[in-house]
Each structure stands twice: as structure tokens, then as C-alpha cells.
PDB file of C-alpha atoms in Angstrom:
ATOM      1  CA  UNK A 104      11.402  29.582   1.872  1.00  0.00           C
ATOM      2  CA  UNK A 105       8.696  28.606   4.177  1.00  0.00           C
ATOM      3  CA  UNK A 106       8.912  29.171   8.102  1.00  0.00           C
ATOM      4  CA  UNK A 107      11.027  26.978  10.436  1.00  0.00           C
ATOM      5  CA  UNK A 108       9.399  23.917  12.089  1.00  0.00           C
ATOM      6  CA  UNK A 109      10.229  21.998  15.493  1.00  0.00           C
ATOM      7  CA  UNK A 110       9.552  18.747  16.543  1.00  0.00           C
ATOM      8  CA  UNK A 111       9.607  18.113  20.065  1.00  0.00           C
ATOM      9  CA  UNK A 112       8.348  14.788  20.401  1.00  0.00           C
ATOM     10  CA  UNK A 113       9.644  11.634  18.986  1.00  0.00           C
ATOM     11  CA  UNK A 114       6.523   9.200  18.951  1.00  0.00           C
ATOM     12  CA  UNK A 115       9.219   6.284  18.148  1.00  0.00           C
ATOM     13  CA  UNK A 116      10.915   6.175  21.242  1.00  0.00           C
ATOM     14  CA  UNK A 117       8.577   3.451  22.885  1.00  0.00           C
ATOM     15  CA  UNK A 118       8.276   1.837  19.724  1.00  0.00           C
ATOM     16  CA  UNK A 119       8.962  -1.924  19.238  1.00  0.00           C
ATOM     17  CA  UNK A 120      11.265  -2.627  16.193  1.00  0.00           C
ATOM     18  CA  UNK A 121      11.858  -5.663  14.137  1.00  0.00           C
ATOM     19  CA  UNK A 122      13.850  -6.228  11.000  1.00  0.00           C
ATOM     20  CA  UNK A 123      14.280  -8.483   8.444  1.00  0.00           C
ATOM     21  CA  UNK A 124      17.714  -9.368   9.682  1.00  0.00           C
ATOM     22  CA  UNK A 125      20.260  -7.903  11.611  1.00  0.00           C
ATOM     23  CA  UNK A 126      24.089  -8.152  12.775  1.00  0.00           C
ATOM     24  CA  UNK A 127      24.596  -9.664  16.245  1.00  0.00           C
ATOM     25  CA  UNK A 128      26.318  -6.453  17.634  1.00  0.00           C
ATOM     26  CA  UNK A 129      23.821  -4.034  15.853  1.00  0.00           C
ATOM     27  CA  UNK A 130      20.577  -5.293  15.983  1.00  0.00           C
ATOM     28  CA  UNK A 131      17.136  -3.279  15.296  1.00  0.00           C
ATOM     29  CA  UNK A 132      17.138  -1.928  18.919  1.00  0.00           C
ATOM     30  CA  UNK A 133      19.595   1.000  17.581  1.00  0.00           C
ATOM     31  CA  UNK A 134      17.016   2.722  15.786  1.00  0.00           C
ATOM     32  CA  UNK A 135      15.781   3.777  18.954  1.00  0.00           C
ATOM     33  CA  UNK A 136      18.764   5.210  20.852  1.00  0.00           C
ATOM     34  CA  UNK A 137      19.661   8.773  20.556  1.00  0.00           C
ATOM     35  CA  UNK A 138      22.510   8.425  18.761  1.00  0.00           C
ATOM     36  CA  UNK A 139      22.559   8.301  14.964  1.00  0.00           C
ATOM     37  CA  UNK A 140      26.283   6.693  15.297  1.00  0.00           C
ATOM     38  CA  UNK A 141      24.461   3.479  16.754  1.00  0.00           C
ATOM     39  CA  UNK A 142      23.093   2.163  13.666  1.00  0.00           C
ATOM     40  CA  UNK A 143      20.974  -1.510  12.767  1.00  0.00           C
ATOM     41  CA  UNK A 144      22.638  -3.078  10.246  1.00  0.00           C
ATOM     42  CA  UNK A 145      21.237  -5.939   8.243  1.00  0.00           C
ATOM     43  CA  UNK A 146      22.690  -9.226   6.869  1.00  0.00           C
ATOM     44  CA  UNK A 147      22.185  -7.968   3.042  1.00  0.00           C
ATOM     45  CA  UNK A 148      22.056  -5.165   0.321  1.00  0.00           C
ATOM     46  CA  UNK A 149      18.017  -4.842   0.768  1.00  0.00           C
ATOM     47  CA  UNK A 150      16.414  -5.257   4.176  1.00  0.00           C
ATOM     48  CA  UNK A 151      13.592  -3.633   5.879  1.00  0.00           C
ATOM     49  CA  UNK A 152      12.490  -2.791   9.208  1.00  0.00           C
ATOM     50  CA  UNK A 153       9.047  -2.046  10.890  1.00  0.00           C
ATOM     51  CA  UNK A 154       7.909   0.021  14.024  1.00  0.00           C
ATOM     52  CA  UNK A 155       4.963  -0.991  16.184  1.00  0.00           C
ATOM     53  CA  UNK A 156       4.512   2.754  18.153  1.00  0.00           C
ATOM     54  CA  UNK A 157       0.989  -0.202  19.931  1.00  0.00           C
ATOM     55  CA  UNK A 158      -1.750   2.353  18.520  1.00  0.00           C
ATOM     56  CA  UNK A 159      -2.133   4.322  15.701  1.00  0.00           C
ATOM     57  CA  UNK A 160      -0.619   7.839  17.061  1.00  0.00           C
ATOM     58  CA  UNK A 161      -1.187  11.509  14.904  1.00  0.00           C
ATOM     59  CA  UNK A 162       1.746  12.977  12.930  1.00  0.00           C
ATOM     60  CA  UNK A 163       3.297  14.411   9.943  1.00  0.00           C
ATOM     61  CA  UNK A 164       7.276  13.899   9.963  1.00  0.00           C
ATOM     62  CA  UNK A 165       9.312  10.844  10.138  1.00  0.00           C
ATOM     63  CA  UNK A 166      12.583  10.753   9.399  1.00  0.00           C
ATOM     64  CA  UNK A 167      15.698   8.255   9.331  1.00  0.00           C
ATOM     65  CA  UNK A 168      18.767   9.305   9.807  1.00  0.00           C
ATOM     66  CA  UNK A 169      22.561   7.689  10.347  1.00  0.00           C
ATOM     67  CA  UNK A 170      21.958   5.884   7.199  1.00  0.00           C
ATOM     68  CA  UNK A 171      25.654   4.858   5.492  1.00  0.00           C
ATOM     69  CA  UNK A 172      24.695   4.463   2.156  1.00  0.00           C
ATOM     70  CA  UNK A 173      26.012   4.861  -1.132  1.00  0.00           C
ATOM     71  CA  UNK A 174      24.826   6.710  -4.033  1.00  0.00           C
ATOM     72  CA  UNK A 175      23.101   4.115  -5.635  1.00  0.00           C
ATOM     73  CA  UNK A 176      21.071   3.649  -3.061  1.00  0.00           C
ATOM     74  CA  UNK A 177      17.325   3.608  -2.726  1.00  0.00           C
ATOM     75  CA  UNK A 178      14.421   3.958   0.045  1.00  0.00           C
ATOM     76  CA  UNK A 179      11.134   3.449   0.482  1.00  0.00           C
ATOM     77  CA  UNK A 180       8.876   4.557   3.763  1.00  0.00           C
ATOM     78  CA  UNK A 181       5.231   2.898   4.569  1.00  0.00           C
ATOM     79  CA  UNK A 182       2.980   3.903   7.429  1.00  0.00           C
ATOM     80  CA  UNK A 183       0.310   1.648   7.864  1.00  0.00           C
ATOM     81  CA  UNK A 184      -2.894   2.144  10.428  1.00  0.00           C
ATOM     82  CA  UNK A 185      -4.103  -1.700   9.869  1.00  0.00           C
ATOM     83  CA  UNK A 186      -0.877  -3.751   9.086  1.00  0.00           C
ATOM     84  CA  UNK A 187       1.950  -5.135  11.200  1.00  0.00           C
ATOM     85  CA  UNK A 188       3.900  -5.924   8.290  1.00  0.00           C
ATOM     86  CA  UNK A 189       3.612  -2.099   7.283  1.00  0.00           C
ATOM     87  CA  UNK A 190       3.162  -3.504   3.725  1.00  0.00           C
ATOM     88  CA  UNK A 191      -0.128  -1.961   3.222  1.00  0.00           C
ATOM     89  CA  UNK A 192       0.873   1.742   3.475  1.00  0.00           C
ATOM     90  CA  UNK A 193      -2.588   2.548   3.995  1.00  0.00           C
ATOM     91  CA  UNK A 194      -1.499   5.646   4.711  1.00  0.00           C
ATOM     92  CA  UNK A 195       1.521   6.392   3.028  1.00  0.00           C
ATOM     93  CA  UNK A 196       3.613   4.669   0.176  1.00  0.00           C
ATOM     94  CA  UNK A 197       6.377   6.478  -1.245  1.00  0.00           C
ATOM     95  CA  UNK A 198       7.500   4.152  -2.924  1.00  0.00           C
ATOM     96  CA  UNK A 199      11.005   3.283  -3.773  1.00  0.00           C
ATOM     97  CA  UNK A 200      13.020   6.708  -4.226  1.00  0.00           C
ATOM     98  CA  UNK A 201      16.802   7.073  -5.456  1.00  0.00           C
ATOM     99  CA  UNK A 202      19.264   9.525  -3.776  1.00  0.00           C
ATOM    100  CA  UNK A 203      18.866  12.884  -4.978  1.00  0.00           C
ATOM    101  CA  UNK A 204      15.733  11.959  -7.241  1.00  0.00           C
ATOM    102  CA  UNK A 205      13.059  13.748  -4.324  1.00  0.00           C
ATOM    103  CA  UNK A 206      14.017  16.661  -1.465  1.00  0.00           C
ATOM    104  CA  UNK A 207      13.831  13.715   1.164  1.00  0.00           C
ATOM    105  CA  UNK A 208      16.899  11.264   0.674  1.00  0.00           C
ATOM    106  CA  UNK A 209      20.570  12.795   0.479  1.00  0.00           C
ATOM    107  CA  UNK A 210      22.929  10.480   1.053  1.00  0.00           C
ATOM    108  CA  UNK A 211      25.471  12.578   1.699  1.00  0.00           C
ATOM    109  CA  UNK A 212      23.963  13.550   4.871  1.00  0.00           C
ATOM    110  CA  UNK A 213      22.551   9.957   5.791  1.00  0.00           C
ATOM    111  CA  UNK A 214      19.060  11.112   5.925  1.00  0.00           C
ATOM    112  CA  UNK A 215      16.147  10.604   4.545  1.00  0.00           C
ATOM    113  CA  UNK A 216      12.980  13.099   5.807  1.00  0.00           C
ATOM    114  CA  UNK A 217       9.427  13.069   4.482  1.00  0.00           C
ATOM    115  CA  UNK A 218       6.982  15.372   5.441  1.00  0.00           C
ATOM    116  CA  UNK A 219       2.981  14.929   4.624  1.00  0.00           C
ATOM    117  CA  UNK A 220       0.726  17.659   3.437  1.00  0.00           C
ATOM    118  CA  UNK A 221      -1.446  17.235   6.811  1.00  0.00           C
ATOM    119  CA  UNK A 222      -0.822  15.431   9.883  1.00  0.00           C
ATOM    120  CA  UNK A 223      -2.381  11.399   9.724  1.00  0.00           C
ATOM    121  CA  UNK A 224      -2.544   8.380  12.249  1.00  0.00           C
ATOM    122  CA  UNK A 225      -0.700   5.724  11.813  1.00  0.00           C
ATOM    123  CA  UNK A 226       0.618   2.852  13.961  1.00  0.00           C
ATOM    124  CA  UNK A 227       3.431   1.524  11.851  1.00  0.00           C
ATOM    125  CA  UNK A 228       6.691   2.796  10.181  1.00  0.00           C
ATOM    126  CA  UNK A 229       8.218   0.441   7.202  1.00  0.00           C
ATOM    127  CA  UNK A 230      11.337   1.441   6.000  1.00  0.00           C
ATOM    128  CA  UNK A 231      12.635  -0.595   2.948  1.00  0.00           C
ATOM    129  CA  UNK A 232      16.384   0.359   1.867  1.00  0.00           C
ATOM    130  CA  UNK A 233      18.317  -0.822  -1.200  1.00  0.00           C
ATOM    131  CA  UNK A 234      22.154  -0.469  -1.918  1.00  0.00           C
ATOM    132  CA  UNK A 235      23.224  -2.724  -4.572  1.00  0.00           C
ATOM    133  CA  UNK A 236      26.942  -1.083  -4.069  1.00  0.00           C
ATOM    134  CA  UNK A 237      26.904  -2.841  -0.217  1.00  0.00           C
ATOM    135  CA  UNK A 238      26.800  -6.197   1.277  1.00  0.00           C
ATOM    136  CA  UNK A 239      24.685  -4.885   4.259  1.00  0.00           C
ATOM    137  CA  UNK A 240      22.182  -1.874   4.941  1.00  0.00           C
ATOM    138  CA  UNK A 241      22.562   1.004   7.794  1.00  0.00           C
ATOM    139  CA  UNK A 242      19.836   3.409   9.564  1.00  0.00           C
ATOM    140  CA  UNK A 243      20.553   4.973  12.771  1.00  0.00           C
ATOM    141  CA  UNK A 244      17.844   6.954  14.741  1.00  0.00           C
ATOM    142  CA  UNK A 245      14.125   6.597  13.999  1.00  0.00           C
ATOM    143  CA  UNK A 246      12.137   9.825  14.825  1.00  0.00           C
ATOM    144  CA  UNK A 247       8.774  10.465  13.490  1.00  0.00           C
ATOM    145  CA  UNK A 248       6.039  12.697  15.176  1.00  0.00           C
ATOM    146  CA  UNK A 249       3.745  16.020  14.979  1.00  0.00           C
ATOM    147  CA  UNK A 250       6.449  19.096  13.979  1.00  0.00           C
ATOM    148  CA  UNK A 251       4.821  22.536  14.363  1.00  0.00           C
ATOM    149  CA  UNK A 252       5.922  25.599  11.787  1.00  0.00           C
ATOM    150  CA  UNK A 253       6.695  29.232  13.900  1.00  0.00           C
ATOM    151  CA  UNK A 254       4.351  31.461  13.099  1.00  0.00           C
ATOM    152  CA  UNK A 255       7.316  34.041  11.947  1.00  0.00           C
ATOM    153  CA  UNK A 256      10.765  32.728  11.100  1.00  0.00           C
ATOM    154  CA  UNK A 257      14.075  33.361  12.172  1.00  0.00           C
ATOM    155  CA  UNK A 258      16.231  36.235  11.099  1.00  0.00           C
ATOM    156  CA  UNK A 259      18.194  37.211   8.377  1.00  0.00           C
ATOM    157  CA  UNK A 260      21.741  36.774   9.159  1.00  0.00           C
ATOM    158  CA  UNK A 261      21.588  33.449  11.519  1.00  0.00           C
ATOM    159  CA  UNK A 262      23.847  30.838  11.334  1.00  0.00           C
ATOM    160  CA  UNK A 263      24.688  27.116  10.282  1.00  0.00           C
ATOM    161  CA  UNK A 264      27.941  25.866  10.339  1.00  0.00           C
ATOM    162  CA  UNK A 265      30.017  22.815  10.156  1.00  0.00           C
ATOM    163  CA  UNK A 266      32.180  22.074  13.366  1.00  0.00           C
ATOM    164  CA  UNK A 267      34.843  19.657  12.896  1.00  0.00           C
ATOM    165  CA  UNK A 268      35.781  18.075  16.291  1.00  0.00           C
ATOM    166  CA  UNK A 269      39.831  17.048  14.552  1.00  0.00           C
ATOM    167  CA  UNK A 270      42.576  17.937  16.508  1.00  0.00           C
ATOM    168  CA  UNK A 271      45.728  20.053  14.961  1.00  0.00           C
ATOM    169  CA  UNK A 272      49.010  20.249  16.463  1.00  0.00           C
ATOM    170  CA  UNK A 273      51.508  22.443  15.220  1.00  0.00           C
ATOM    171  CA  UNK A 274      55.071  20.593  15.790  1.00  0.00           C
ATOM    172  CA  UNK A 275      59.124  22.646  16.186  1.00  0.00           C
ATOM    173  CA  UNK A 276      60.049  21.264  12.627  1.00  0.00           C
ATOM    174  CA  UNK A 277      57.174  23.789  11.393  1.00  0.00           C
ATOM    175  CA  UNK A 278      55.216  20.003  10.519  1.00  0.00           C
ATOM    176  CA  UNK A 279      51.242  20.177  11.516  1.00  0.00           C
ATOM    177  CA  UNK A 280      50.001  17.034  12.671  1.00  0.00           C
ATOM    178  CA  UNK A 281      46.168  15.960  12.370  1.00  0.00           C
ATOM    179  CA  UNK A 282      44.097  13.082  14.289  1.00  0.00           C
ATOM    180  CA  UNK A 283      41.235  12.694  12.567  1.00  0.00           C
ATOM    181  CA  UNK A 284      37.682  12.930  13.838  1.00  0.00           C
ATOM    182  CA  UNK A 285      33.788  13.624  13.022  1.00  0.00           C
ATOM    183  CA  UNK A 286      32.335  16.740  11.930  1.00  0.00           C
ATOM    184  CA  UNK A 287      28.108  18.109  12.961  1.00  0.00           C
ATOM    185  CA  UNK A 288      25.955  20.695  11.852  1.00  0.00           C
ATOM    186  CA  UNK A 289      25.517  23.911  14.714  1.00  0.00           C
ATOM    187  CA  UNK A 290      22.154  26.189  14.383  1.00  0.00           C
ATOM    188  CA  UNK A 291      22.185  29.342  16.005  1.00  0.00           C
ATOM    189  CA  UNK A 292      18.708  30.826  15.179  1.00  0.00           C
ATOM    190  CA  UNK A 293      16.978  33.992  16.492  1.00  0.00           C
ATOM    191  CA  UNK A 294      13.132  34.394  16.213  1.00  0.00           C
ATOM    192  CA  UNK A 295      12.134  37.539  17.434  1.00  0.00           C
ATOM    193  CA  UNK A 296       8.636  37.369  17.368  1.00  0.00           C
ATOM    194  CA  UNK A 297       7.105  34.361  18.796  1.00  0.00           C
ATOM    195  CA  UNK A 298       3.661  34.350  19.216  1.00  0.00           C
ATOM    196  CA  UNK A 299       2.098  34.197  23.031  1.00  0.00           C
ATOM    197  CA  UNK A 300       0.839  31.138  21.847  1.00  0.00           C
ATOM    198  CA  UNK A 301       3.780  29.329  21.160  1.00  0.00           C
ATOM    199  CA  UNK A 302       5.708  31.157  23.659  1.00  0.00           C
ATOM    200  CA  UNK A 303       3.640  29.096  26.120  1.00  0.00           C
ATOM    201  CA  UNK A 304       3.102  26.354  24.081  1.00  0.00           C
ATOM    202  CA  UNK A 305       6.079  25.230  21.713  1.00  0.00           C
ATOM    203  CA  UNK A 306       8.891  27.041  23.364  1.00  0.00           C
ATOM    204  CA  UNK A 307       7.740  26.505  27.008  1.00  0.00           C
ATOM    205  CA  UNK A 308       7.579  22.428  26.315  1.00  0.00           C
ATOM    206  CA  UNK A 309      11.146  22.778  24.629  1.00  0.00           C
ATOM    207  CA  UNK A 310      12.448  23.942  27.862  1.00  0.00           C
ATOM    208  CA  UNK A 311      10.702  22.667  30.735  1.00  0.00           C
ATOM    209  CA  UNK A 312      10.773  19.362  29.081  1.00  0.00           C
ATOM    210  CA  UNK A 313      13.450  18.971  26.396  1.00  0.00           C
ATOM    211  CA  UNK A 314      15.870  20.925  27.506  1.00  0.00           C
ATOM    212  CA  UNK A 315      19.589  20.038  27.226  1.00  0.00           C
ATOM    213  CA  UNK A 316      19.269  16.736  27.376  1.00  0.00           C
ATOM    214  CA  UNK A 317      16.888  15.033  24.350  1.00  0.00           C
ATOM    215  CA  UNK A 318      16.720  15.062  21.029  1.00  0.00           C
ATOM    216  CA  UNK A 319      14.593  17.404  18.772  1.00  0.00           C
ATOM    217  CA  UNK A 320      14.231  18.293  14.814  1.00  0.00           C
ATOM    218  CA  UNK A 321      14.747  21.533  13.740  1.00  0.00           C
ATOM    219  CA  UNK A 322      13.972  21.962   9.925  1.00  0.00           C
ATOM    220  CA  UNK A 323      14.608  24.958   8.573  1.00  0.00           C
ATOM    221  CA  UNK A 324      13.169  24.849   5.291  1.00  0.00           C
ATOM    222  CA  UNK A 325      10.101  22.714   4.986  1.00  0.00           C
ATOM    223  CA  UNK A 326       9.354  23.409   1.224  1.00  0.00           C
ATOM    224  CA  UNK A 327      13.424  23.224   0.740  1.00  0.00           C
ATOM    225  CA  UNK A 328      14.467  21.401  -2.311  1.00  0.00           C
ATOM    226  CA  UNK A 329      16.874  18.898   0.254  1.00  0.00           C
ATOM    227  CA  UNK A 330      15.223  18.574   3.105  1.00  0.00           C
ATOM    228  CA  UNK A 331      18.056  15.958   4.210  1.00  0.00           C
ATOM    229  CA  UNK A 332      20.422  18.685   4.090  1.00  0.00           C
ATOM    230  CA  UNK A 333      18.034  21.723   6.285  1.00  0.00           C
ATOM    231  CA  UNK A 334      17.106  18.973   8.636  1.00  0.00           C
ATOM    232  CA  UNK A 335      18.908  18.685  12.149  1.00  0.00           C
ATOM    233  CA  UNK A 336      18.358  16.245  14.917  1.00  0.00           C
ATOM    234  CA  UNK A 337      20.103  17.409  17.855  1.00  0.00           C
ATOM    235  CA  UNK A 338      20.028  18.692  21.195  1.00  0.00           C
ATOM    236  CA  UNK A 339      19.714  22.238  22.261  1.00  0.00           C
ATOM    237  CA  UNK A 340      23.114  23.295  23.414  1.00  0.00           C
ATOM    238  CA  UNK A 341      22.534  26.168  25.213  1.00  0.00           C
ATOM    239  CA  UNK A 342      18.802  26.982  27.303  1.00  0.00           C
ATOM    240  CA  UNK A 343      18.443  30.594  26.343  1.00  0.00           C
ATOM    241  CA  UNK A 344      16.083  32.987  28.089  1.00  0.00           C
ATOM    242  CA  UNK A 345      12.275  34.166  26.671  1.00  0.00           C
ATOM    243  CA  UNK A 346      12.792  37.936  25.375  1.00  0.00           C
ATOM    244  CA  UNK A 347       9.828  39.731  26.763  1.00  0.00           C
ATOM    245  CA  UNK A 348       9.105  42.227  23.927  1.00  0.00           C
ATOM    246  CA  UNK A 349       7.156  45.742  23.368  1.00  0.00           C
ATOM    247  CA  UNK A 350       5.878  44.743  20.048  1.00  0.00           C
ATOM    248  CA  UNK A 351       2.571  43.206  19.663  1.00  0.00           C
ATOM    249  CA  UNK A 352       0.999  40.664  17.334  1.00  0.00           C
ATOM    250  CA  UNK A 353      -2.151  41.168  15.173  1.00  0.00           C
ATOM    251  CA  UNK A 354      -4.151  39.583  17.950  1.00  0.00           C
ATOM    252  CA  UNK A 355      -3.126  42.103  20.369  1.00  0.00           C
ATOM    253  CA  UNK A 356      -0.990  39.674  22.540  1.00  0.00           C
ATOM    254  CA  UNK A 357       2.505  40.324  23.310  1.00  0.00           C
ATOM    255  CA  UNK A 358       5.459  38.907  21.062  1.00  0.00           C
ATOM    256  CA  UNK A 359       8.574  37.127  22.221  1.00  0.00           C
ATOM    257  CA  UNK A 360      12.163  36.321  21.797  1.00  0.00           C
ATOM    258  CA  UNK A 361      13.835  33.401  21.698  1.00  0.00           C
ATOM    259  CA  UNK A 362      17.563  32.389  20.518  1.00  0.00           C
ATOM    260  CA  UNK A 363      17.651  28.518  19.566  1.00  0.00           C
ATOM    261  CA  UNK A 364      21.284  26.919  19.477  1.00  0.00           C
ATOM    262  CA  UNK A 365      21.150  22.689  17.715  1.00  0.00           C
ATOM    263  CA  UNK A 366      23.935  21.189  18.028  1.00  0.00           C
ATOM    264  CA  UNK A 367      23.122  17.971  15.537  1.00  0.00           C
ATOM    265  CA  UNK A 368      23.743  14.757  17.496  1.00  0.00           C
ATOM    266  CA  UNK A 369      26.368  11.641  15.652  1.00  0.00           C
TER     267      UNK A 369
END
């Protein structure tokens, strides 16, 4: 298991996006909002789309998630430093991956994540999805950007759960009724020694400038064998205070605490 990594910084948000096609009421614009819920959706069963982030920007992650496909379905993910059409994948060219086949695509958690060996520029992001099983393709939010790996993980004995936001009502006749509704991923993660370097670095930039209200990814396991499944884009829930700490790192600096708590956004 390798150390948890944090992105703060989604280079896609000024992006432009255009698609091949796309549905009058969901149109390529939804890749950009912070809500994987409000998805593009094209006109067939194997459409593209291409961002334009206007200059070729360092990073290593990108991932896609809201996708609402089934388990035939396939994707493929281009960056490009020279080509609008993203076709090139001067950079990168995955090409064309099935569910399950590679740790990035799980379509049971509408994601697909790729991470490179070493952080690249690139200026556009081509993603190329296939469902012969559908008449149209979904993707909800774009993120792609520099993540950063703690220098010492979290402890043993934190949490991920599944919250399901159904309501059950208990009736006289002993009946129990349900309304159905959606269920998200909660992280509650301690690391207990962060370096003085990320404590003003990383963690400070999480909360002076993320804070409660944008989006970050959390991966938990970047060498896991599903990466769609240990990744979580979502907002921290709760701002928790920097543990000052006794213990000292190998450079001599001080360590610190810090309790993260993702709840993943839908």
C-alpha cells in the first residue's frame, strides 16, 4: 500500500470543453461543475470530448468521474501538448481500456482515474468512451491536476464507509416504509505525523483555500489494484485543527496532526 495522496487543485476548472455531440439539456459544460450528478451526455454509444486548459499546464492525475456506464464499456484518455483535437496523445495514450481490465476504470463506481509515473505538461484532455450496451454516453466532473503523496500515511484503524441518505419509517401496523435515495463514500483519516513541510504547504492550502466549500481528491491507495474504487472527490466536511506535536522528524523539524473528513460529492 503506498502513502495517501491529495489533490488540491483542479487545473480543469477554467477549461473550455467541446464534444462530439451532446443532449440539449446536458451539454459538455457539465464536466466542469462540481457535481458528478450533472453529467454531458452525448447523442450516441461512442463519443468523445476534449479540454482546452489555453496552455500546456504540469500534472500527473486526471480523472473522470459520474460516468453511467455499463459493463461493457470502454475508455480511452489522451493528453496532448500540440493538438486541439487531443488525437495526438503526445503525451499520453492509453488507449482503449475495458472495465475492470486496468486499476483505473470501475464502472461500478463511475470512475475512471489514471495516474502517470511523473508529473508532464499538457494542454489537452481527450476522453473517448464506448458502451455498445447504450444509446448515449455519460461523464460527470473533469478533474485533472498535480496530487502530492504525505510523506507518512494515515493510521491503522481509520475509516471509509458508505452513507446511504434513504429515509425509513417505521409505521403502527409494525410495516417499515422506505423512500429511496443516493448513497457516498465518507473518509475519516488521521495522519499523525505531517511533515513541517506539508504542514505549511499541503495542509495549510487545504484550509485557507479549499476549505469546506471545493472539491478535492483524496486517493488512498495510489499503487491500489482499483484505483476507481480508493479514489474520492469530495469536499472536506469538517475543518479540523493542526495537532502541534512533541515528536520530531528526521530533519529535526517538528511533526503534526491532522484529522481529514471527505465526504465524496454526487
Amino acid at each position: 500500500m503506498a502513502n495517501a495522496c491529495l489533490m488540491i487543485d483542479n487545473l480543469a476548472e477554467g477549461a473550455l470543453v467541446t464534444a462530439s455531440s451532446q443532449a440539449l439539456t446536458m451539454p459538455a459544460s457539465k464536466l466542469l461543475t462540481p457535481h458528478p450528478s450533472q453529467r454531458w451526455r452525448s447523442l450516441t454509444s461512442a463519443d468523445w470530448f476534449v479540454s482546452d486548459k489555453g496552455a500546456a499546464v504540469p500534472g500527473d492525475t486526471v480523472m473522470i468521474c459520474g460516468l453511467t456506464c455499463s459493463e461493457d464499456a470502454q475508455v480511452r484518455l489522451r493528453l496532448s501538448s500540440i493538438d486541439a483535437s487531443g488525437i495526438a496523445g503526445d503525451i499520453l495514450d492509453t488507449g482503449m481500456i475495458a472495465n475492470g481490465v486496468t486499476p483505473s476504470f470501475d464502472v461500478a463506481y463511475g470512475a475512471f482515474v489514471w495516474l502517470l509515473s511523473a508529473p508532464a505538461a499538457w494542454r489537452y484532455t481527450r476522453f473517448d468512451i464506448s458502451d455498445p450496451d447504450a444509446s448515449y454516453v455519460e461523464a460527470g466532473c473533469l478533474t485533472e491536476g498535480l496530487s502530492e503523496s504525505f510523506a507518512y500515511n494515515f493510521t491503522g484503524g481509520d475509516t471509509v464507509q458508505h452513507v446511504d441518505r434513504s429515509r425509513i419509517s417505521a409505521t403502527s401496523s409494525g410495516m417499515t416504509l422506505v423512500w429511496d435515495d443516493n448513497t457516498f463514500r465518507r473518509l475519516s483519516l488521521s495522519f499523525n505525523a505531517v511533515t513541517s513541510a506539508q504542514r505549511y504547504g499541503l495542509v495549510e492550502r487545504l484550509d485557507r483555500v479549499k476549505g469546506r466549500k471545493r472539491n478535492v481528491l483524496m486517493i488512498t491507495d495510489p499503487a491500489s489494484d482499483n484505483l476507481a474504487r480508493d479514489s474520492i472527490y469530495g469536499l472536506v466536511t469538517d475543518q479540523t485543527p493542526v495537532a502541534f506535536s512533541n515528536a520530531f522528524a528526521v530533519d529535526g523539524k517538528p511533526l503534526f496532526g491532522k484529522q481529514l473528513r471527505i465526504d465524496e460529492r454526487i
